[in-house]
Structures are given as C-alpha cells and as structure tokens.
C-alpha cells in the first residue's frame, strides 16, 4: 500500500514539473533566483505542493493566473511549512503569509488584485532579507505543458 501511495504522489507531482521558470525576488541585496515549478492551469494550481514532504532550499512553486483576482490559499494536505507571497499584476508584493502551518485548512487571504502567488520553504522570506518592497521577476518559462497565455510577454507579465 505504501508503494502505491508513493507512486500516486509521484505521478501527481510530475504533471506540474514540466513547466518551469526562473523566478527571482529582489531585496536590498539584489536579485535571488529560485528553481521554480510553474502552476499555470486550474488543475496545477489546485494540486500545488500538496503531499510534498520536502522541497530543496532555493526552490519554489509559482502560481500564475491569466487575470488578477481575489486569491486565498490553504495548506490542506501540504506537509511542508511555507512562506506564501501574493503579487499584483505589476509584480509588486501585496502580502505574505510567513510560516503557513502544514495541513491547516484555514484560508489564507492574499488580496483582491492578485496575479501571481509564490511559495517557498518557511523562513526564506526573512532569511534572505525580503520585505514590503520585494519585487518579483519571472523569466525563461519553458516546458510542453505551459499554457500559451503565459508567453504573452517575456519576461512574464500578467494582464491588466
């Protein structure tokens, strides 16, 4: 039974891994680049990092939306504590949920005009000196599973 569960988790996670990007966050010390999986379809955004038991330091998942809107996340079936950053359509930080608690089903509201959400391991936001003026950059999006709408601009630029 454990082997079947592990195989199902690997299959579910591999669907997202085909679309990747270089995501960078800017602090006073400059740009920090993360190895990032892209969740750009409704199915990928719904799956997110659920059932992941580990993620390398310096990795993350970016959730891209074709239109800005109200966004809430939860930690259901997510065993990793995360820092969750919410960005508007100009890629400016709107809010951050630091150290979101694993397996918690309480919604985390990020804002009303959110186009991008970025998840990293808990503590990274503070460890790397990010703050209210943090900026986001998304470049080099590639992979067969990436939806066409994300290629409207290079680097990625959400629609207004």
Short mmCIF file of C-alpha atoms in Angstrom, two decimals:
data_model
loop_
_atom_site.label_atom_id
_atom_site.label_comp_id
_atom_site.label_asym_id
_atom_site.label_seq_id
_atom_site.Cartn_x
_atom_site.Cartn_y
_atom_site.Cartn_z
CA UNK A 1 0.00 0.00 0.00
CA UNK A 2 2.80 2.45 0.81
CA UNK A 3 4.34 1.86 -2.62
CA UNK A 4 1.03 2.63 -4.36
CA UNK A 5 0.67 5.86 -2.38
CA UNK A 6 4.23 6.89 -3.25
CA UNK A 7 3.67 6.17 -6.94
CA UNK A 8 0.42 8.17 -6.97
CA UNK A 9 2.16 11.13 -5.31
CA UNK A 10 5.00 11.00 -7.86
CA UNK A 11 2.55 10.87 -10.77
CA UNK A 12 0.52 13.80 -9.38
CA UNK A 13 3.65 15.88 -8.82
CA UNK A 14 5.20 15.12 -12.22
CA UNK A 15 2.33 16.86 -14.05
CA UNK A 16 3.50 20.24 -12.79
CA UNK A 17 7.26 19.72 -13.18
CA UNK A 18 7.16 20.01 -16.99
CA UNK A 19 6.53 23.77 -16.92
CA UNK A 20 9.42 25.58 -15.23
CA UNK A 21 10.72 29.13 -14.93
CA UNK A 22 13.42 31.24 -13.37
CA UNK A 23 11.72 33.23 -10.64
CA UNK A 24 13.70 35.94 -8.89
CA UNK A 25 12.92 38.05 -5.84
CA UNK A 26 14.58 41.41 -5.28
CA UNK A 27 15.68 42.66 -1.88
CA UNK A 28 18.08 45.42 -0.92
CA UNK A 29 20.93 42.95 -1.56
CA UNK A 30 19.90 42.30 -5.17
CA UNK A 31 18.13 39.51 -7.04
CA UNK A 32 17.84 35.94 -5.73
CA UNK A 33 16.95 33.28 -8.34
CA UNK A 34 14.85 30.24 -7.40
CA UNK A 35 14.43 26.90 -9.19
CA UNK A 36 10.71 27.05 -9.78
CA UNK A 37 7.88 24.84 -10.93
CA UNK A 38 5.00 26.66 -12.63
CA UNK A 39 1.37 26.01 -11.75
CA UNK A 40 -0.49 27.77 -14.57
CA UNK A 41 -3.59 25.65 -15.15
CA UNK A 42 -6.53 25.31 -12.80
CA UNK A 43 -5.63 21.67 -12.11
CA UNK A 44 -1.99 22.50 -11.34
CA UNK A 45 -2.99 25.40 -9.07
CA UNK A 46 -5.42 23.13 -7.20
CA UNK A 47 -2.70 20.49 -6.67
CA UNK A 48 0.09 22.92 -5.74
CA UNK A 49 2.54 21.44 -3.26
CA UNK A 50 0.04 19.01 -1.74
CA UNK A 51 1.60 15.77 -0.49
CA UNK A 52 5.17 17.03 -0.93
CA UNK A 53 7.31 16.01 2.01
CA UNK A 54 10.36 18.04 1.02
CA UNK A 55 11.49 20.85 -1.25
CA UNK A 56 15.11 21.95 -1.69
CA UNK A 57 16.17 25.28 -0.21
CA UNK A 58 16.12 27.76 -3.09
CA UNK A 59 13.24 26.02 -4.86
CA UNK A 60 9.61 27.08 -5.06
CA UNK A 61 6.34 26.97 -6.90
CA UNK A 62 4.81 29.93 -8.71
CA UNK A 63 1.07 30.09 -9.37
CA UNK A 64 0.20 32.15 -12.44
CA UNK A 65 -3.29 33.45 -13.18
CA UNK A 66 -4.43 34.81 -16.56
CA UNK A 67 -6.40 37.60 -14.85
CA UNK A 68 -5.98 39.34 -11.47
CA UNK A 69 -8.47 38.45 -8.76
CA UNK A 70 -9.10 37.69 -5.09
CA UNK A 71 -6.84 34.82 -4.01
CA UNK A 72 -6.90 32.62 -0.93
CA UNK A 73 -4.69 29.60 -0.28
CA UNK A 74 -4.81 26.86 2.33
CA UNK A 75 -2.39 24.20 3.48
CA UNK A 76 -4.70 21.19 3.17
CA UNK A 77 -2.67 18.03 2.52
CA UNK A 78 0.53 20.11 2.43
CA UNK A 79 3.03 18.74 4.98
CA UNK A 80 5.65 21.47 4.38
CA UNK A 81 5.56 24.81 6.24
CA UNK A 82 5.69 27.56 3.60
CA UNK A 83 6.12 31.28 3.10
CA UNK A 84 3.38 32.33 0.64
CA UNK A 85 3.81 35.61 -1.23
CA UNK A 86 0.97 37.32 -3.13
CA UNK A 87 1.78 39.72 -6.00
CA UNK A 88 -0.38 42.08 -8.07
CA UNK A 89 -0.38 42.38 -11.87
CA UNK A 90 2.61 44.74 -11.73
CA UNK A 91 4.51 42.02 -9.80
CA UNK A 92 4.57 44.09 -6.59
CA UNK A 93 4.26 42.30 -3.26
CA UNK A 94 0.77 42.75 -1.78
CA UNK A 95 1.01 40.40 1.21
CA UNK A 96 2.96 37.50 2.63
CA UNK A 97 1.89 34.63 4.88
CA UNK A 98 5.04 33.57 6.72
CA UNK A 99 5.37 30.05 8.08
CA UNK A 100 1.96 28.83 6.87
CA UNK A 101 1.21 25.80 9.01
CA UNK A 102 1.16 22.34 7.42
CA UNK A 103 -2.17 20.56 6.93
CA UNK A 104 -4.16 23.63 8.06
CA UNK A 105 -7.45 24.16 6.21
CA UNK A 106 -7.95 27.77 7.30
CA UNK A 107 -7.97 30.03 4.20
CA UNK A 108 -5.06 32.46 3.90
CA UNK A 109 -6.36 35.57 2.12
CA UNK A 110 -3.70 37.24 -0.04
CA UNK A 111 -5.57 40.17 -1.55
CA UNK A 112 -8.14 41.23 -4.13
CA UNK A 113 -5.96 42.03 -7.17
CA UNK A 114 -3.56 39.06 -7.17
CA UNK A 115 -2.00 37.73 -10.39
CA UNK A 116 0.91 35.68 -9.03
CA UNK A 117 1.47 33.64 -5.87
CA UNK A 118 4.92 32.30 -4.97
CA UNK A 119 5.54 29.57 -2.38
CA UNK A 120 8.93 28.78 -0.83
CA UNK A 121 10.07 26.94 2.27
CA UNK A 122 9.09 28.67 5.51
CA UNK A 123 11.71 31.12 6.75
CA UNK A 124 13.19 32.03 3.37
CA UNK A 125 11.34 35.36 3.20
CA UNK A 126 13.07 36.56 6.38
CA UNK A 127 16.34 34.61 5.90
CA UNK A 128 17.07 36.38 2.61
CA UNK A 129 16.00 39.83 3.79
CA UNK A 130 12.83 40.28 1.78
CA UNK A 131 10.28 42.86 2.89
CA UNK A 132 7.39 45.09 1.80
CA UNK A 133 9.24 46.44 -1.27
CA UNK A 134 10.15 42.98 -2.60
CA UNK A 135 9.77 42.70 -6.36
CA UNK A 136 9.20 39.57 -8.46
CA UNK A 137 10.63 38.68 -11.87
CA UNK A 138 9.65 35.64 -13.97
CA UNK A 139 11.86 34.66 -16.91
CA UNK A 140 12.73 31.68 -19.10
CA UNK A 141 9.37 29.93 -18.88
CA UNK A 142 9.62 26.64 -20.72
CA UNK A 143 8.02 23.23 -20.99
CA UNK A 144 5.47 21.46 -23.16
CA UNK A 145 2.75 21.74 -20.52
CA UNK A 146 2.95 25.55 -20.21
CA UNK A 147 -0.30 27.17 -21.41
CA UNK A 148 0.08 29.57 -24.32
CA UNK A 149 -1.21 32.61 -22.40
CA UNK A 150 1.89 32.81 -20.21
CA UNK A 151 4.06 33.60 -23.25
CA UNK A 152 2.32 36.93 -23.99
CA UNK A 153 5.38 38.81 -22.77
CA UNK A 154 8.95 37.85 -21.98
CA UNK A 155 9.64 38.17 -19.12
CA UNK A 156 6.19 37.11 -17.95
CA UNK A 157 3.79 40.00 -17.48
CA UNK A 158 0.24 39.40 -16.18
CA UNK A 159 -2.64 41.05 -17.99
CA UNK A 160 -4.09 44.27 -16.57
#
